[in-house]
Short mmCIF file of C-alpha atoms (C1' of nucleotides) in Angstrom, two decimals:
data_model
loop_
_atom_site.label_atom_id
_atom_site.label_comp_id
_atom_site.label_asym_id
_atom_site.label_seq_id
_atom_site.Cartn_x
_atom_site.Cartn_y
_atom_site.Cartn_z
CA MET A 1 -10.88 5.45 11.80
CA GLN A 2 -7.85 3.34 10.44
CA ALA A 3 -5.28 2.84 13.32
CA ALA A 4 -2.01 3.99 12.19
CA ASN A 5 0.81 2.35 14.04
CA ASN A 6 3.51 4.22 15.88
CA ARG A 7 5.98 4.06 12.77
CA THR A 8 3.35 5.82 10.83
CA LEU A 9 2.50 8.70 13.53
CA LYS A 10 6.42 9.11 13.94
CA ASN A 11 6.68 9.89 10.39
CA THR A 12 3.77 12.12 10.31
CA LEU A 13 5.50 14.08 13.11
CA ARG A 14 8.76 14.04 11.37
CA GLU A 15 7.54 15.38 8.16
CA HIS A 16 6.17 18.13 9.83
CA GLU A 17 9.69 18.90 11.40
CA LEU A 18 8.68 17.84 14.73
CA LYS A 19 10.69 15.43 16.95
CA ALA A 20 8.79 12.28 17.36
CA THR A 21 8.79 12.04 21.35
CA THR A 22 6.93 9.38 23.08
CA GLN A 23 4.46 11.95 24.45
CA ARG A 24 3.61 13.47 21.08
CA VAL A 25 3.17 9.86 19.44
CA ALA A 26 0.91 9.04 22.46
CA LEU A 27 -0.89 12.41 22.25
CA LEU A 28 -1.53 11.72 18.13
CA LYS A 29 -2.77 8.17 18.82
CA LEU A 30 -5.16 9.33 21.41
CA LEU A 31 -6.69 11.85 18.98
CA GLU A 32 -6.65 9.48 16.30
CA SER A 33 -8.60 6.95 18.37
CA THR A 34 -11.68 8.86 19.02
CA GLN A 35 -14.29 11.26 17.15
CA GLU A 36 -14.88 13.17 20.54
CA HIS A 37 -13.58 16.73 20.85
CA PHE A 38 -11.39 16.60 24.10
CA ASP A 39 -9.91 19.71 25.87
CA ALA A 40 -6.51 19.65 27.16
CA GLU A 41 -7.24 18.40 30.79
CA GLU A 42 -9.12 15.39 29.38
CA ILE A 43 -6.30 14.72 26.83
CA TYR A 44 -3.96 15.15 29.82
CA LEU A 45 -6.01 12.64 31.95
CA GLN A 46 -6.35 10.17 29.18
CA LEU A 47 -2.53 9.83 28.63
CA ARG A 48 -2.12 9.41 32.32
CA ALA A 49 -4.72 6.70 32.54
CA GLY A 50 -2.87 5.15 29.76
CA GLN A 51 0.32 4.79 31.76
CA LYS A 52 1.90 7.52 29.74
CA ASN A 53 3.78 10.07 31.76
CA VAL A 54 3.27 13.33 30.45
CA SER A 55 2.75 16.70 32.09
CA ARG A 56 0.08 19.40 31.51
CA ALA A 57 2.61 21.74 30.12
CA THR A 58 3.80 19.14 27.44
CA VAL A 59 0.11 18.54 26.53
CA TYR A 60 -0.50 22.11 25.75
CA ARG A 61 2.95 22.74 24.26
CA SER A 62 2.40 19.68 21.93
CA LEU A 63 -0.93 20.61 20.89
CA GLU A 64 0.07 24.20 20.11
CA ALA A 65 2.74 22.59 17.84
CA LEU A 66 0.38 20.13 16.31
CA VAL A 67 -2.24 23.14 15.52
CA GLU A 68 0.49 25.11 14.01
CA GLN A 69 1.47 22.34 11.72
CA CYS A 70 -2.25 21.89 10.99
CA LEU A 71 -1.92 18.07 12.25
CA VAL A 72 -4.69 19.21 14.74
CA SER A 73 -7.45 21.70 14.96
CA LYS A 74 -8.19 23.96 17.91
CA LEU A 75 -11.82 24.59 18.52
CA ASP A 76 -13.48 27.17 20.78
CA PHE A 77 -17.14 26.31 21.76
CA GLY A 78 -17.34 29.34 24.05
CA ASP A 79 -17.43 27.58 27.49
CA GLY A 80 -13.80 28.51 28.61
CA ARG A 81 -11.84 25.52 27.52
CA MET A 82 -10.40 24.82 24.06
CA ARG A 83 -11.07 21.68 22.11
CA TYR A 84 -8.99 19.55 19.77
CA GLU A 85 -9.49 17.27 17.20
CA LEU A 86 -7.28 15.55 14.48
CA SER A 87 -7.55 17.24 11.17
CA ARG A 88 -8.02 15.14 8.19
CA GLY A 89 -6.04 17.39 5.75
CA GLU A 90 -6.13 20.86 4.11
CA ASP A 91 -9.62 20.58 2.69
CA ASP A 92 -11.19 19.25 5.77
CA HIS A 93 -13.07 22.28 6.64
CA HIS A 94 -16.35 21.77 8.71
CA ASP A 95 -18.47 23.80 11.20
CA HIS A 96 -20.31 22.37 14.34
CA LEU A 97 -23.90 21.89 15.87
CA ILE A 98 -23.38 21.81 19.66
CA CYS A 99 -26.09 20.22 22.16
CA GLU A 100 -26.40 22.45 25.02
CA ILE A 101 -27.70 19.72 26.87
CA CYS A 102 -25.59 16.70 26.47
CA GLY A 103 -22.52 18.49 24.85
CA LYS A 104 -22.75 16.40 21.69
CA VAL A 105 -21.10 17.89 18.58
CA ILE A 106 -22.50 17.16 15.13
CA GLU A 107 -20.20 18.11 12.20
CA PHE A 108 -21.40 19.75 9.06
CA PHE A 109 -20.35 21.37 5.96
CA ASN A 110 -22.37 23.35 3.45
CA LEU A 111 -21.03 24.73 0.16
CA GLU A 112 -23.86 27.40 -0.23
CA ILE A 113 -22.70 28.99 3.21
CA GLU A 114 -19.05 28.90 2.29
CA ALA A 115 -19.97 30.48 -1.05
CA GLN A 116 -21.86 33.05 0.54
CA GLN A 117 -19.19 33.70 3.24
CA ILE A 118 -16.64 34.54 0.19
CA ALA A 119 -19.42 36.87 -1.22
CA ILE A 120 -19.54 38.70 2.03
CA CYS A 121 -15.91 38.96 2.30
CA GLN A 122 -15.51 40.41 -1.24
CA GLU A 123 -18.37 42.98 -0.59
CA ASN A 124 -16.41 44.11 2.33
CA GLY A 125 -12.82 44.21 0.80
CA PHE A 126 -11.97 41.61 3.41
CA THR A 127 -9.44 38.79 2.67
CA PRO A 128 -10.48 35.69 4.74
CA SER A 129 -8.08 33.35 6.32
CA THR A 130 -10.05 31.13 8.41
CA HIS A 131 -13.81 31.16 9.97
CA THR A 132 -15.80 29.30 12.65
CA MET A 133 -19.64 28.80 12.69
CA LEU A 134 -21.19 27.49 15.96
CA ILE A 135 -24.80 26.64 15.90
CA PHE A 136 -26.07 26.01 19.63
CA GLY A 137 -29.22 24.14 20.65
CA THR A 138 -30.69 20.75 21.40
CA CYS A 139 -30.28 17.67 19.68
CA ALA A 140 -32.72 15.16 18.54
CA GLU A 141 -32.17 12.55 21.65
CA CYS A 142 -32.25 15.36 24.41
CA ARG A 143 -35.17 17.01 22.38
CA LYS A 144 -37.02 13.74 23.00
CA LEU A 145 -36.16 13.28 26.54
CA GLY A 146 -37.03 16.79 27.26
CA MET E 1 -26.26 57.04 17.46
CA GLN E 2 -28.91 59.07 19.34
CA ALA E 3 -27.48 60.16 22.69
CA ALA E 4 -30.33 58.68 24.98
CA ASN E 5 -30.31 60.64 28.24
CA ASN E 6 -29.69 59.32 31.76
CA ARG E 7 -33.69 59.35 32.24
CA THR E 8 -34.14 57.06 29.21
CA LEU E 9 -31.36 54.73 30.39
CA LYS E 10 -33.17 54.63 33.88
CA ASN E 11 -36.39 53.72 32.38
CA THR E 12 -34.91 51.24 30.12
CA LEU E 13 -33.15 49.30 33.18
CA ARG E 14 -36.43 49.62 34.95
CA GLU E 15 -38.34 48.32 32.21
CA HIS E 16 -36.06 45.09 32.47
CA GLU E 17 -36.41 44.82 36.29
CA LEU E 18 -33.01 45.93 36.98
CA LYS E 19 -32.47 48.69 39.41
CA ALA E 20 -31.04 51.86 37.82
CA THR E 21 -27.74 52.17 39.66
CA THR E 22 -25.26 54.78 38.88
CA GLN E 23 -22.88 52.12 37.75
CA ARG E 24 -25.39 50.65 35.29
CA VAL E 25 -26.32 53.86 33.89
CA ALA E 26 -22.87 54.66 33.35
CA LEU E 27 -22.10 51.29 31.77
CA LEU E 28 -24.99 51.58 29.38
CA LYS E 29 -24.17 55.21 28.32
CA LEU E 30 -20.80 54.19 27.70
CA LEU E 31 -21.89 50.95 25.37
CA GLU E 32 -24.22 53.37 23.67
CA SER E 33 -21.65 55.95 22.98
CA THR E 34 -19.21 53.43 20.88
CA GLN E 35 -19.41 51.13 18.05
CA GLU E 36 -16.48 49.11 19.32
CA HIS E 37 -16.49 45.97 20.97
CA PHE E 38 -15.39 46.60 24.22
CA ASP E 39 -14.13 43.77 26.70
CA ALA E 40 -14.86 43.76 30.33
CA GLU E 41 -11.59 45.13 31.41
CA GLU E 42 -11.67 47.95 29.00
CA ILE E 43 -15.27 49.03 29.97
CA TYR E 44 -13.83 49.04 33.62
CA LEU E 45 -10.75 51.04 32.69
CA GLN E 46 -13.08 53.45 30.72
CA LEU E 47 -15.49 53.95 33.48
CA ARG E 48 -12.80 54.65 36.00
CA ALA E 49 -11.29 57.05 33.33
CA GLY E 50 -14.55 58.97 33.47
CA GLN E 51 -14.45 59.50 36.92
CA LYS E 52 -17.07 56.91 37.62
CA ASN E 53 -16.17 54.69 40.79
CA VAL E 54 -16.96 51.05 39.65
CA SER E 55 -15.31 47.75 40.72
CA ARG E 56 -14.54 44.91 38.18
CA ALA E 57 -16.99 42.74 40.01
CA THR E 58 -19.88 44.99 39.20
CA VAL E 59 -18.92 45.54 35.57
CA TYR E 60 -18.94 41.74 35.16
CA ARG E 61 -22.26 41.52 37.12
CA SER E 62 -23.91 44.25 35.55
CA LEU E 63 -22.98 42.91 31.97
CA GLU E 64 -24.11 39.53 33.17
CA ALA E 65 -27.54 41.04 34.07
CA LEU E 66 -27.91 43.23 30.90
CA VAL E 67 -26.96 40.30 28.68
CA GLU E 68 -29.65 38.29 30.58
CA GLN E 69 -32.19 40.91 29.49
CA CYS E 70 -31.01 41.09 26.10
CA LEU E 71 -29.87 44.80 26.39
CA VAL E 72 -26.39 43.73 25.72
CA SER E 73 -24.86 41.01 23.57
CA LYS E 74 -21.87 39.20 24.66
CA LEU E 75 -19.37 38.16 21.84
CA ASP E 76 -16.62 35.60 21.93
CA PHE E 77 -14.03 36.30 19.38
CA GLY E 78 -11.74 33.48 20.32
CA ASP E 79 -8.87 35.32 22.04
CA GLY E 80 -9.98 34.63 25.72
CA ARG E 81 -11.85 37.82 26.56
CA MET E 82 -15.59 38.06 25.73
CA ARG E 83 -16.75 41.43 24.09
CA TYR E 84 -19.73 43.32 24.47
CA GLU E 85 -21.87 45.40 22.28
CA LEU E 86 -25.32 47.04 22.96
CA SER E 87 -28.07 45.03 21.28
CA ARG E 88 -30.43 46.81 19.00
CA GLY E 89 -33.35 44.61 19.80
CA GLU E 90 -34.73 40.94 19.46
CA ASP E 91 -34.20 40.94 15.67
CA ASP E 92 -30.83 42.67 15.52
CA HIS E 93 -28.84 39.42 14.92
CA HIS E 94 -25.73 39.61 13.02
CA ASP E 95 -22.17 38.33 12.51
CA HIS E 96 -18.73 39.46 12.13
CA LEU E 97 -15.67 39.85 10.13
CA ILE E 98 -12.65 40.25 12.21
CA CYS E 99 -9.23 41.66 11.12
CA GLU E 100 -6.54 39.97 12.48
CA ILE E 101 -4.10 42.76 11.89
CA CYS E 102 -5.95 45.57 13.53
CA GLY E 103 -8.80 44.08 15.40
CA LYS E 104 -11.54 46.03 13.27
CA VAL E 105 -14.82 44.37 13.32
CA ILE E 106 -17.10 44.37 10.36
CA GLU E 107 -20.77 43.41 11.16
CA PHE E 108 -22.97 41.62 8.52
CA PHE E 109 -26.20 39.78 8.11
CA ASN E 110 -26.85 37.24 5.27
CA LEU E 111 -30.33 35.82 5.01
CA GLU E 112 -29.18 33.01 2.79
CA ILE E 113 -26.73 31.77 5.39
CA GLU E 114 -29.50 32.09 7.95
CA ALA E 115 -31.78 29.83 5.86
CA GLN E 116 -29.16 27.34 5.05
CA GLN E 117 -28.48 27.01 8.88
CA ILE E 118 -32.02 26.23 9.57
CA ALA E 119 -32.01 23.62 6.77
CA ILE E 120 -28.92 22.02 8.42
CA CYS E 121 -30.44 21.89 11.57
CA GLN E 122 -33.65 20.36 10.15
CA GLU E 123 -31.66 17.74 8.27
CA ASN E 124 -29.76 16.85 11.81
CA GLY E 125 -32.96 16.74 13.92
CA PHE E 126 -31.33 19.51 15.78
CA THR E 127 -33.26 22.40 17.42
CA PRO E 128 -31.07 25.84 17.18
CA SER E 129 -31.12 28.54 19.86
CA THR E 130 -28.39 30.84 18.97
CA HIS E 131 -25.30 30.60 16.53
CA THR E 132 -22.15 32.59 16.01
CA MET E 133 -20.07 32.93 12.96
CA LEU E 134 -16.90 34.76 13.05
CA ILE E 135 -14.68 35.06 9.60
CA PHE E 136 -11.00 35.94 10.54
CA GLY E 137 -8.83 37.68 7.96
CA THR E 138 -7.46 40.96 6.79
CA CYS E 139 -9.35 44.15 6.37
CA ALA E 140 -9.09 46.44 3.17
CA GLU E 141 -7.01 49.09 4.91
CA CYS E 142 -4.59 46.51 6.48
CA ARG E 143 -4.37 44.80 3.10
CA LYS E 144 -3.32 47.99 1.36
CA LEU E 145 -0.60 48.53 4.06
CA GLY E 146 0.71 45.13 4.16
"C1'" DT M 1 -38.32 59.43 55.82
"C1'" DT M 2 -37.79 54.78 56.60
"C1'" DC M 3 -36.93 50.02 55.37
"C1'" DT M 4 -34.98 46.23 53.17
"C1'" DA M 5 -33.97 43.47 49.13
"C1'" DA M 6 -30.87 44.17 45.75
"C1'" DA M 7 -26.56 45.89 44.55
"C1'" DT M 8 -21.80 47.28 45.11
"C1'" DG M 9 -16.40 47.34 46.50
"C1'" DA M 10 -12.44 45.02 47.72
"C1'" DG M 11 -9.80 41.48 47.59
"C1'" DA M 12 -9.53 36.35 47.93
"C1'" DC M 13 -10.28 32.73 44.83
"C1'" DT M 14 -10.79 29.53 40.55
"C1'" DG M 15 -9.43 27.08 36.29
"C1'" DA M 16 -7.35 27.36 31.86
"C1'" DA M 17 -3.22 28.18 30.01
"C1'" DT M 18 1.76 30.03 29.89
"C1'" DT M 19 6.16 30.58 31.34
"C1'" DG M 20 11.27 29.79 33.44
"C1'" DC M 21 14.43 26.93 34.45
"C1'" DA M 22 16.79 22.38 35.18
"C1'" DC M 23 16.72 18.21 33.35
"C1'" DT M 24 16.02 14.73 29.61
"C1'" DT M 25 15.94 12.69 25.06
"C1'" DG M 26 15.42 12.22 20.04
"C1'" DC M 27 18.25 11.87 16.43
"C1'" DA M 28 22.15 13.68 13.13
"C1'" DG M 29 26.67 12.96 12.56
"C1'" DT M 30 30.62 10.60 13.39
"C1'" DA T 1 26.62 2.05 18.46
"C1'" DC T 2 28.28 6.29 20.62
"C1'" DT T 3 28.31 11.24 21.27
"C1'" DG T 4 26.74 16.25 21.35
"C1'" DC T 5 23.36 18.95 21.75
"C1'" DA T 6 19.42 21.56 20.04
"C1'" DA T 7 14.55 20.22 21.07
"C1'" DG T 8 11.46 18.72 24.17
"C1'" DT T 9 9.87 17.79 28.80
"C1'" DG T 10 8.40 18.32 33.93
"C1'" DC T 11 7.37 20.88 37.68
"C1'" DA T 12 6.21 24.86 39.99
"C1'" DA T 13 5.39 29.46 39.79
"C1'" DT T 14 2.83 32.62 37.26
"C1'" DT T 15 -0.62 35.17 34.42
"C1'" DC T 16 -5.09 36.45 33.18
"C1'" DA T 17 -10.21 36.50 32.73
"C1'" DG T 18 -13.65 35.95 35.39
"C1'" DT T 19 -16.33 34.64 39.85
"C1'" DC T 20 -17.21 34.45 44.70
"C1'" DT T 21 -17.60 35.97 49.65
"C1'" DC T 22 -19.03 39.03 52.82
"C1'" DA T 23 -19.30 43.59 54.86
"C1'" DT T 24 -21.33 47.86 53.40
"C1'" DT T 25 -24.19 51.00 50.73
"C1'" DT T 26 -28.13 52.07 48.19
"C1'" DA T 27 -32.49 52.42 44.98
"C1'" DG T 28 -36.81 52.81 45.49
"C1'" DA T 29 -41.25 51.04 47.59
"C1'" DA T 30 -44.05 52.08 51.44
#
DNA sequence: TTCTAAATGAGACTGAATTGCACTTGCAGT
DNA sequence: ACTGCAAGTGCAATTCAGTCTCATTTAGAA
């Protein structure tokens, strides 16, 4: 949404004890500029297309560091590639509807489901840390076209 | 649970238009004998340990065929390997709690969550086909030991 | 028993992700 | 600003799950 400038991005990185390298700033900037869920290769290609010199290894290592600092979320849509999205803070949890036709991703959050999850964990003496919920199917647009 | 004999397993395969090869029978028998969620490599090694000659390619191809026939479910626990479990029929849907310490998997089913999922899909004009829900955390035993 | 489409085995191959190592750079301390 | 060096990067080699090719074998119908 808001286009944070490089200074802000650098500060964000430093606040999380990460060196503010040009590669990391460019990567964060890219993720900030989109609502899409890119995979590592797409991020690599986008950065290259934007005249940034980055290697794949750096993309992977930077993403790992950003995920570790909770600045970025790593998503597994079950197709063999991990996706990444900027996380909007600690309390930004949401789950995903994924269109099997066009690949579109719709985010959602449901308090009732979250509550039930906690209840289920309690029933099983289980202490939850994270959870993921994916609903696959067909989005409205693809349904019309189909 | 019940130990179906080879004859039954062969019939099951034939009912699903799959040739009842020794490899497939052995694979089904293995899955039937456990509540664990093996990955392909574990299945391959178990079959080999049981003096069955099977190749990795056959394990993968057989699992694919069995999943296609809904005799087996393919599960993605997000660690880069797919797990497989015998499915107990069309209406056997359940989700999973996964212990991050010991790897134990607890199955659960919650009608309220299922209902909410349907509601969410309707709100978004989304037609669901399948869904997965994983809750990661620490199981009761590991919590005690921790 | 014979025939043949389907299935298998062995190993080459793919694609995402990781690693080793030499080189570069952000930045803290002067 | 300059310097030192740990942290970060680039490249290429490697790993690892899974897929594919193709020659050989086999289930099961005729």
